[in-house]
PDB file of C-alpha atoms in Angstrom:
ATOM      1  CA  MET A 272     108.160  90.346  77.731  1.00 93.00           C
ATOM      2  CA  ARG A 273     104.853  91.305  75.292  1.00 96.00           C
ATOM      3  CA  GLY A 274     102.449  93.584  77.917  1.00 98.00           C
ATOM      4  CA  LEU A 275      99.228  95.352  77.741  1.00 98.00           C
ATOM      5  CA  PHE A 276      98.860  98.284  79.565  1.00 99.00           C
ATOM      6  CA  ILE A 277      94.919  99.983  81.058  1.00 98.00           C
ATOM      7  CA  THR A 278      93.734 102.941  81.437  1.00 98.00           C
ATOM      8  CA  GLY A 279      90.567 104.642  82.406  1.00 97.00           C
ATOM      9  CA  THR A 280      87.813 107.359  81.154  1.00 96.00           C
ATOM     10  CA  ASP A 281      87.687 107.803  84.972  1.00 93.00           C
ATOM     11  CA  THR A 282      87.581 105.590  88.490  1.00 91.00           C
ATOM     12  CA  ASP A 283      85.536 103.527  89.362  1.00 91.00           C
ATOM     13  CA  VAL A 284      85.443 102.735  85.217  1.00 94.00           C
ATOM     14  CA  GLY A 285      85.412  98.918  84.972  1.00 92.00           C
ATOM     15  CA  LYS A 286      89.655  98.642  84.883  1.00 96.00           C
ATOM     16  CA  THR A 287      90.212  95.777  87.704  1.00 95.00           C
ATOM     17  CA  PHE A 288      87.399  94.178  86.562  1.00 92.00           C
ATOM     18  CA  TRP A 289      88.496  94.073  82.928  1.00 93.00           C
ATOM     19  CA  ALA A 290      92.478  93.518  83.270  1.00 96.00           C
ATOM     20  CA  ALA A 291      90.771  90.181  85.814  1.00 95.00           C
ATOM     21  CA  ALA A 292      89.305  88.584  82.722  1.00 92.00           C
ATOM     22  CA  ILE A 293      91.620  89.298  80.367  1.00 94.00           C
ATOM     23  CA  LEU A 294      94.761  87.471  82.624  1.00 96.00           C
ATOM     24  CA  ARG A 295      91.431  84.473  82.991  1.00 94.00           C
ATOM     25  CA  SER A 296      91.178  84.460  79.044  1.00 92.00           C
ATOM     26  CA  LEU A 297      95.486  84.460  79.009  1.00 95.00           C
ATOM     27  CA  CYS A 298      95.885  81.703  81.677  1.00 95.00           C
ATOM     28  CA  GLN A 299      93.365  79.447  80.147  1.00 92.00           C
ATOM     29  CA  GLN A 300      94.819  79.678  76.608  1.00 93.00           C
ATOM     30  CA  GLY A 301      98.081  78.816  78.609  1.00 95.00           C
ATOM     31  CA  HIS A 302      99.882  81.877  78.333  1.00 96.00           C
ATOM     32  CA  SER A 303     102.450  82.876  81.005  1.00 96.00           C
ATOM     33  CA  VAL A 304     101.493  86.134  81.956  1.00 97.00           C
ATOM     34  CA  GLY A 305     101.512  88.438  85.148  1.00 98.00           C
ATOM     35  CA  ALA A 306      99.490  91.429  87.011  1.00 98.00           C
ATOM     36  CA  TYR A 307     100.773  94.561  87.859  1.00 98.00           C
ATOM     37  CA  LYS A 308     100.035  97.725  89.639  1.00 98.00           C
ATOM     38  CA  PRO A 309     102.498 100.194  90.406  1.00 98.00           C
ATOM     39  CA  VAL A 310     100.779 101.587  93.048  1.00 98.00           C
ATOM     40  CA  CYS A 311      97.034 101.669  94.682  1.00 96.00           C
ATOM     41  CA  SER A 312      94.868 103.839  96.951  1.00 95.00           C
ATOM     42  CA  GLY A 313      91.688 102.590  99.323  1.00 91.00           C
ATOM     43  CA  ALA A 314      91.493  99.964 101.096  1.00 89.00           C
ATOM     44  CA  VAL A 315      88.041  97.896 102.123  1.00 82.00           C
ATOM     45  CA  ASP A 316      86.729  98.292 105.169  1.00 71.00           C
ATOM     46  CA  SER A 317      87.792  95.763 107.706  1.00 57.00           C
ATOM     47  CA  SER A 318      87.867  95.345 111.786  1.00 53.00           C
ATOM     48  CA  PRO A 319      90.870  97.243 113.507  1.00 58.00           C
ATOM     49  CA  ALA A 320      91.806  93.130 114.221  1.00 58.00           C
ATOM     50  CA  GLU A 321      92.018  92.786 110.767  1.00 70.00           C
ATOM     51  CA  ALA A 322      94.728  93.439 108.285  1.00 78.00           C
ATOM     52  CA  PRO A 323      93.928  95.655 105.256  1.00 83.00           C
ATOM     53  CA  SER A 324      93.108  94.211 102.286  1.00 88.00           C
ATOM     54  CA  TRP A 325      92.688  96.320  98.582  1.00 92.00           C
ATOM     55  CA  SER A 326      90.250  94.593  96.379  1.00 93.00           C
ATOM     56  CA  ASP A 327      92.106  95.731  93.098  1.00 94.00           C
ATOM     57  CA  ILE A 328      95.248  93.392  94.489  1.00 96.00           C
ATOM     58  CA  GLU A 329      92.573  90.821  95.059  1.00 96.00           C
ATOM     59  CA  MET A 330      90.749  90.647  91.973  1.00 96.00           C
ATOM     60  CA  LEU A 331      94.119  90.612  89.968  1.00 97.00           C
ATOM     61  CA  HIS A 332      95.618  88.081  92.478  1.00 97.00           C
ATOM     62  CA  ASN A 333      92.719  86.108  91.823  1.00 96.00           C
ATOM     63  CA  ALA A 334      93.267  86.255  87.906  1.00 96.00           C
ATOM     64  CA  CYS A 335      96.638  84.884  87.937  1.00 94.00           C
ATOM     65  CA  THR A 336      95.572  81.424  90.027  1.00 91.00           C
ATOM     66  CA  GLY A 337      96.538  83.231  92.785  1.00 91.00           C
ATOM     67  CA  LYS A 338     100.560  81.931  92.217  1.00 91.00           C
ATOM     68  CA  PHE A 339     102.336  85.373  92.812  1.00 97.00           C
ATOM     69  CA  PRO A 340     102.605  87.006  95.692  1.00 96.00           C
ATOM     70  CA  ARG A 341     100.397  90.587  96.509  1.00 96.00           C
ATOM     71  CA  GLU A 342     103.342  92.796  96.771  1.00 96.00           C
ATOM     72  CA  LEU A 343     104.726  91.484  93.254  1.00 98.00           C
ATOM     73  CA  ILE A 344     101.264  92.732  91.778  1.00 98.00           C
ATOM     74  CA  CYS A 345     101.124  95.871  93.924  1.00 98.00           C
ATOM     75  CA  PRO A 346     104.739  96.631  95.870  1.00 97.00           C
ATOM     76  CA  GLN A 347     102.502 100.159  97.801  1.00 97.00           C
ATOM     77  CA  GLN A 348      99.567 100.439  99.365  1.00 96.00           C
ATOM     78  CA  PHE A 349      97.205 103.076 101.311  1.00 95.00           C
ATOM     79  CA  GLN A 350      94.112 103.347 103.067  1.00 93.00           C
ATOM     80  CA  ALA A 351      92.370 106.228 101.794  1.00 94.00           C
ATOM     81  CA  PRO A 352      90.556 106.541  99.096  1.00 93.00           C
ATOM     82  CA  LEU A 353      92.385 109.137  97.780  1.00 95.00           C
ATOM     83  CA  ALA A 354      94.654 110.111  94.706  1.00 96.00           C
ATOM     84  CA  PRO A 355      97.687 107.747  95.329  1.00 97.00           C
ATOM     85  CA  PRO A 356     100.220 110.793  97.460  1.00 97.00           C
ATOM     86  CA  VAL A 357      97.533 112.389  98.544  1.00 97.00           C
ATOM     87  CA  ALA A 358      96.718 109.025 100.600  1.00 96.00           C
ATOM     88  CA  ALA A 359     100.161 108.852 100.852  1.00 97.00           C
ATOM     89  CA  ARG A 360     100.886 111.895 102.691  1.00 97.00           C
ATOM     90  CA  LEU A 361      97.606 110.739 105.130  1.00 96.00           C
ATOM     91  CA  GLU A 362     100.223 107.971 106.493  1.00 95.00           C
ATOM     92  CA  ASN A 363     103.161 110.256 106.831  1.00 97.00           C
ATOM     93  CA  ARG A 364     104.466 108.521 103.823  1.00 97.00           C
ATOM     94  CA  SER A 365     105.341 109.404 100.579  1.00 97.00           C
ATOM     95  CA  VAL A 366     105.020 107.488  97.125  1.00 98.00           C
ATOM     96  CA  ASP A 367     108.225 105.973  95.849  1.00 97.00           C
ATOM     97  CA  GLU A 368     108.712 106.425  92.452  1.00 96.00           C
ATOM     98  CA  ALA A 369     112.011 104.215  92.082  1.00 96.00           C
ATOM     99  CA  LEU A 370     109.786 101.264  93.000  1.00 97.00           C
ATOM    100  CA  LEU A 371     107.042 102.430  90.906  1.00 97.00           C
ATOM    101  CA  GLN A 372     109.449 101.179  88.188  1.00 95.00           C
ATOM    102  CA  GLY A 373     111.460  98.271  89.672  1.00 96.00           C
ATOM    103  CA  GLY A 374     107.732  96.665  91.022  1.00 97.00           C
ATOM    104  CA  LEU A 375     107.306  96.255  87.215  1.00 97.00           C
ATOM    105  CA  LEU A 376     110.685  95.296  86.678  1.00 96.00           C
ATOM    106  CA  ASN A 377     110.811  92.885  89.051  1.00 96.00           C
ATOM    107  CA  TRP A 378     108.069  91.093  86.405  1.00 96.00           C
ATOM    108  CA  ALA A 379     111.611  90.936  84.213  1.00 91.00           C
ATOM    109  CA  HIS A 380     112.172  86.636  83.429  1.00 90.00           C
ATOM    110  CA  ARG A 381     109.193  85.837  85.484  1.00 95.00           C
ATOM    111  CA  VAL A 382     106.755  85.623  82.752  1.00 96.00           C
ATOM    112  CA  ASP A 383     106.007  85.904  79.457  1.00 96.00           C
ATOM    113  CA  GLY A 384     102.967  88.901  79.211  1.00 97.00           C
ATOM    114  CA  ILE A 385     102.096  91.555  82.022  1.00 98.00           C
ATOM    115  CA  VAL A 386      99.097  93.474  82.471  1.00 98.00           C
ATOM    116  CA  ILE A 387      98.737  96.918  83.833  1.00 99.00           C
ATOM    117  CA  GLU A 388      96.839  98.454  85.987  1.00 98.00           C
ATOM    118  CA  GLY A 389      97.221 102.301  85.917  1.00 97.00           C
ATOM    119  CA  VAL A 390      95.331 104.173  88.616  1.00 96.00           C
ATOM    120  CA  GLY A 391      92.267 106.754  87.499  1.00 95.00           C
ATOM    121  CA  GLY A 392      92.031 107.675  84.724  1.00 97.00           C
ATOM    122  CA  TRP A 393      95.084 108.652  82.200  1.00 98.00           C
ATOM    123  CA  LYS A 394      95.740 112.166  83.799  1.00 97.00           C
ATOM    124  CA  SER A 395      95.537 110.119  87.526  1.00 97.00           C
ATOM    125  CA  PRO A 396      98.312 111.270  89.776  1.00 98.00           C
ATOM    126  CA  ILE A 397     100.626 108.394  90.749  1.00 98.00           C
ATOM    127  CA  SER A 398     103.289 110.504  92.746  1.00 98.00           C
ATOM    128  CA  ASP A 399     104.416 113.895  93.989  1.00 97.00           C
ATOM    129  CA  SER A 400     105.356 114.180  90.016  1.00 96.00           C
ATOM    130  CA  LEU A 401     104.324 111.540  88.534  1.00 97.00           C
ATOM    131  CA  THR A 402     100.857 110.744  85.989  1.00 98.00           C
ATOM    132  CA  VAL A 403      99.704 107.843  85.134  1.00 98.00           C
ATOM    133  CA  GLU A 404     101.098 109.560  81.292  1.00 98.00           C
ATOM    134  CA  HIS A 405     104.106 109.818  82.833  1.00 98.00           C
ATOM    135  CA  PHE A 406     104.559 105.607  83.951  1.00 98.00           C
ATOM    136  CA  ALA A 407     102.613 105.132  80.461  1.00 98.00           C
ATOM    137  CA  LYS A 408     105.812 106.155  78.843  1.00 97.00           C
ATOM    138  CA  TRP A 409     108.589 104.597  80.400  1.00 96.00           C
ATOM    139  CA  ALA A 410     106.145 101.017  79.985  1.00 96.00           C
ATOM    140  CA  GLY A 411     106.095 102.150  76.884  1.00 96.00           C
ATOM    141  CA  PHE A 412     103.561  99.726  76.182  1.00 97.00           C
ATOM    142  CA  PRO A 413     100.014  99.214  74.139  1.00 98.00           C
ATOM    143  CA  VAL A 414      96.825 100.713  76.472  1.00 98.00           C
ATOM    144  CA  LEU A 415      93.959  99.350  75.995  1.00 98.00           C
ATOM    145  CA  VAL A 416      90.731 102.157  77.066  1.00 98.00           C
ATOM    146  CA  ILE A 417      88.106 101.107  79.954  1.00 96.00           C
ATOM    147  CA  ALA A 418      85.119 103.528  78.968  1.00 95.00           C
ATOM    148  CA  ALA A 419      82.283 103.743  80.908  1.00 91.00           C
ATOM    149  CA  GLN A 420      79.097 104.020  79.243  1.00 90.00           C
ATOM    150  CA  LYS A 421      77.191 107.056  80.065  1.00 88.00           C
ATOM    151  CA  LEU A 422      76.170 110.224  79.480  1.00 87.00           C
ATOM    152  CA  GLY A 423      79.653 112.307  77.957  1.00 92.00           C
ATOM    153  CA  ALA A 424      81.232 109.058  77.281  1.00 94.00           C
ATOM    154  CA  ILE A 425      82.057 110.316  73.818  1.00 96.00           C
ATOM    155  CA  ASN A 426      83.856 113.238  74.743  1.00 97.00           C
ATOM    156  CA  GLN A 427      85.880 111.167  77.657  1.00 97.00           C
ATOM    157  CA  THR A 428      86.583 108.352  75.287  1.00 97.00           C
ATOM    158  CA  LEU A 429      87.991 110.748  72.713  1.00 97.00           C
ATOM    159  CA  LEU A 430      90.539 112.851  74.355  1.00 97.00           C
ATOM    160  CA  THR A 431      91.924 110.165  76.204  1.00 98.00           C
ATOM    161  CA  VAL A 432      92.848 108.995  73.675  1.00 98.00           C
ATOM    162  CA  GLU A 433      94.063 111.792  72.084  1.00 97.00           C
ATOM    163  CA  ALA A 434      96.308 111.674  74.483  1.00 98.00           C
ATOM    164  CA  ILE A 435      97.710 108.389  74.566  1.00 98.00           C
ATOM    165  CA  GLN A 436      98.493 109.339  70.157  1.00 97.00           C
ATOM    166  CA  ARG A 437      99.737 112.677  71.416  1.00 97.00           C
ATOM    167  CA  SER A 438     102.378 110.505  73.871  1.00 96.00           C
ATOM    168  CA  GLY A 439     103.710 108.410  71.544  1.00 96.00           C
ATOM    169  CA  LEU A 440     102.199 104.970  72.540  1.00 97.00           C
ATOM    170  CA  GLN A 441      99.735 103.000  70.400  1.00 96.00           C
ATOM    171  CA  VAL A 442      96.167 102.738  71.576  1.00 97.00           C
ATOM    172  CA  ALA A 443      95.488  99.155  71.530  1.00 96.00           C
ATOM    173  CA  GLY A 444      91.291  99.144  71.554  1.00 95.00           C
ATOM    174  CA  VAL A 445      88.636 100.884  73.175  1.00 95.00           C
ATOM    175  CA  ILE A 446      86.493  98.889  75.387  1.00 93.00           C
ATOM    176  CA  LEU A 447      83.179 100.342  76.110  1.00 92.00           C
ATOM    177  CA  ASN A 448      81.669  99.482  79.161  1.00 89.00           C
ATOM    178  CA  GLU A 449      78.730  99.403  81.391  1.00 84.00           C
ATOM    179  CA  VAL A 450      78.973  99.577  84.697  1.00 80.00           C
ATOM    180  CA  SER A 451      74.947 100.143  86.392  1.00 75.00           C
ATOM    181  CA  GLN A 452      72.389  98.184  85.489  1.00 74.00           C
ATOM    182  CA  PRO A 453      70.797 100.437  83.008  1.00 71.00           C
ATOM    183  CA  GLU A 454      66.808 102.494  83.907  1.00 71.00           C
ATOM    184  CA  ASN A 455      65.371 101.017  79.904  1.00 68.00           C
ATOM    185  CA  ASN A 456      67.528  98.387  78.652  1.00 73.00           C
ATOM    186  CA  SER A 457      66.312  99.339  74.923  1.00 76.00           C
ATOM    187  CA  THR A 458      67.089 102.962  75.376  1.00 80.00           C
ATOM    188  CA  ALA A 459      70.556 102.317  76.658  1.00 77.00           C
ATOM    189  CA  LYS A 460      71.310  99.733  73.714  1.00 78.00           C
ATOM    190  CA  ASN A 461      70.796 102.173  71.250  1.00 84.00           C
ATOM    191  CA  GLN A 462      73.179 104.584  72.871  1.00 86.00           C
ATOM    192  CA  LEU A 463      75.706 102.431  73.816  1.00 84.00           C
ATOM    193  CA  ILE A 464      75.303 101.944  69.404  1.00 87.00           C
ATOM    194  CA  SER A 465      75.201 105.577  69.028  1.00 90.00           C
ATOM    195  CA  ASN A 466      77.872 106.291  71.049  1.00 91.00           C
ATOM    196  CA  ALA A 467      80.557 103.256  70.209  1.00 89.00           C
ATOM    197  CA  GLU A 468      79.565 104.512  66.178  1.00 91.00           C
ATOM    198  CA  GLU A 469      80.212 108.175  67.695  1.00 94.00           C
ATOM    199  CA  ILE A 470      84.149 107.119  69.522  1.00 94.00           C
ATOM    200  CA  ARG A 471      84.905 105.363  65.761  1.00 92.00           C
ATOM    201  CA  LYS A 472      83.710 108.151  63.745  1.00 93.00           C
ATOM    202  CA  PHE A 473      86.092 110.397  64.934  1.00 95.00           C
ATOM    203  CA  SER A 474      89.745 108.097  66.156  1.00 93.00           C
ATOM    204  CA  GLU A 475      91.330 105.066  64.147  1.00 87.00           C
ATOM    205  CA  ILE A 476      91.610 102.202  67.176  1.00 90.00           C
ATOM    206  CA  PRO A 477      91.917  98.422  66.461  1.00 86.00           C
ATOM    207  CA  PHE A 478      88.865  97.793  67.916  1.00 85.00           C
ATOM    208  CA  LEU A 479      85.782  98.772  69.940  1.00 84.00           C
ATOM    209  CA  ALA A 480      84.526  96.752  72.315  1.00 86.00           C
ATOM    210  CA  LEU A 481      81.160  96.915  73.899  1.00 84.00           C
ATOM    211  CA  ALA A 482      80.350  95.323  77.792  1.00 82.00           C
ATOM    212  CA  GLU A 483      76.522  95.788  78.083  1.00 78.00           C
ATOM    213  CA  PHE A 484      75.619  95.433  81.461  1.00 76.00           C
ATOM    214  CA  ASN A 485      74.620  91.916  82.810  1.00 70.00           C
ATOM    215  CA  HIS A 486      74.466  90.118  86.341  1.00 63.00           C
ATOM    216  CA  GLU A 487      76.119  87.315  84.966  1.00 64.00           C
ATOM    217  CA  ALA A 488      79.670  89.387  85.221  1.00 61.00           C
ATOM    218  CA  GLU A 489      81.651  86.059  83.500  1.00 61.00           C
ATOM    219  CA  LEU A 490      79.337  85.740  80.707  1.00 56.00           C
ATOM    220  CA  ARG A 491      79.643  89.729  79.899  1.00 64.00           C
ATOM    221  CA  CYS A 492      83.427  88.971  79.839  1.00 63.00           C
ATOM    222  CA  ASP A 493      83.318  85.783  77.753  1.00 59.00           C
ATOM    223  CA  GLN A 494      80.918  87.671  75.626  1.00 67.00           C
ATOM    224  CA  THR A 495      83.106  90.056  74.318  1.00 68.00           C
ATOM    225  CA  LEU A 496      87.179  88.430  75.090  1.00 64.00           C
ATOM    226  CA  ALA A 497      85.441  85.621  72.313  1.00 71.00           C
ATOM    227  CA  SER A 498      86.155  87.906  69.916  1.00 80.00           C
ATOM    228  CA  ILE A 499      89.841  89.728  70.374  1.00 90.00           C
ATOM    229  CA  ASP A 500      92.892  87.534  71.001  1.00 92.00           C
ATOM    230  CA  TRP A 501      95.072  89.723  74.023  1.00 94.00           C
ATOM    231  CA  TRP A 502      98.074  87.971  73.573  1.00 95.00           C
ATOM    232  CA  GLU A 503      98.208  89.814  69.661  1.00 95.00           C
ATOM    233  CA  THR A 504      97.394  92.980  70.895  1.00 95.00           C
ATOM    234  CA  MET A 505     100.045  92.635  73.531  1.00 96.00           C
ATOM    235  CA  SER A 506     103.611  93.458  72.240  1.00 95.00           C
ATOM    236  CA  PRO A 507     107.119  94.196  73.883  1.00 93.00           C
ATOM    237  CA  SER A 508     108.324  97.418  75.433  1.00 91.00           C
ATOM    238  CA  MET A 509     108.366 100.255  72.960  1.00 86.00           C
ATOM    239  CA  THR A 510     111.375 102.023  75.439  1.00 80.00           C
ATOM    240  CA  ASP A 511     113.132  98.062  75.248  1.00 77.00           C
ATOM    241  CA  LEU A 512     112.406  98.880  79.035  1.00 76.00           C
ATOM    242  CA  PHE A 513     113.697  95.085  80.073  1.00 73.00           C
ATOM    243  CA  SER A 514     117.392  95.711  78.393  1.00 67.00           C
ATOM    244  CA  THR A 515     119.841  97.472  81.701  1.00 57.00           C
ATOM    245  CA  ASP A 516     121.178  99.583  79.692  1.00 51.00           C
ATOM    246  CA  LYS A 517     118.313 101.638  77.922  1.00 47.00           C
ATOM    247  CA  ARG A 518     116.266 102.145  82.071  1.00 56.00           C
ATOM    248  CA  GLU A 519     115.499 105.538  82.196  1.00 68.00           C
ATOM    249  CA  PRO A 520     113.052 107.847  84.638  1.00 68.00           C
ATOM    250  CA  CYS A 521     109.425 107.771  84.054  1.00 71.00           C
ATOM    251  CA  HIS A 522     110.647 111.526  83.285  1.00 69.00           C
TER     252      HIS A 522
END
């Protein structure tokens, strides 16, 4: 099974947005793909009479055309908008580390490709003893970095790329993503281009795509996605993940 792991330079940089866009693109091309988010925190505000929901899970569920149950996409959810282990403690629970792994293994033989979305950034904790990096190394898929276009983007992106490469994983590419409407479109575009040039200069990555802010979000995605073959960007696990005799803990 092919896979792609999506991480970010921070939280709220557009990881779910792009994971969903990639999934839709792959589905439209006829590929059999699924989505996996090992753990999610930060439920959408709802009335006491309503069951809690998580916007990330809903976006991924809809991108897969709704054919997979939400519990398969994300088997562990917590309500507080905090790091998962912290949110879990507020509910007198803990993140089940075996389920983090088992939830991904449950996708074996269901699909030909899997898009995995991490939590926060590369070093963000996903349990009491594991970070996103630990889980991604265990999974062994190439990593796509979503970077927020802002002051400091060059440093944050280069640090994230370096950390991924140091862990022994392949960086699939970087998407430099404008997450809000800039005050001056002309200045913002120049900053976006110059940031991209500096990131390219100081890193070795297969591609760097630019995503300008656009209220027509689907159009913005389509324009960037058109130049990238996401199926070829995905690859089998470096750790032979789905071989039953080679499964190791995340640590």
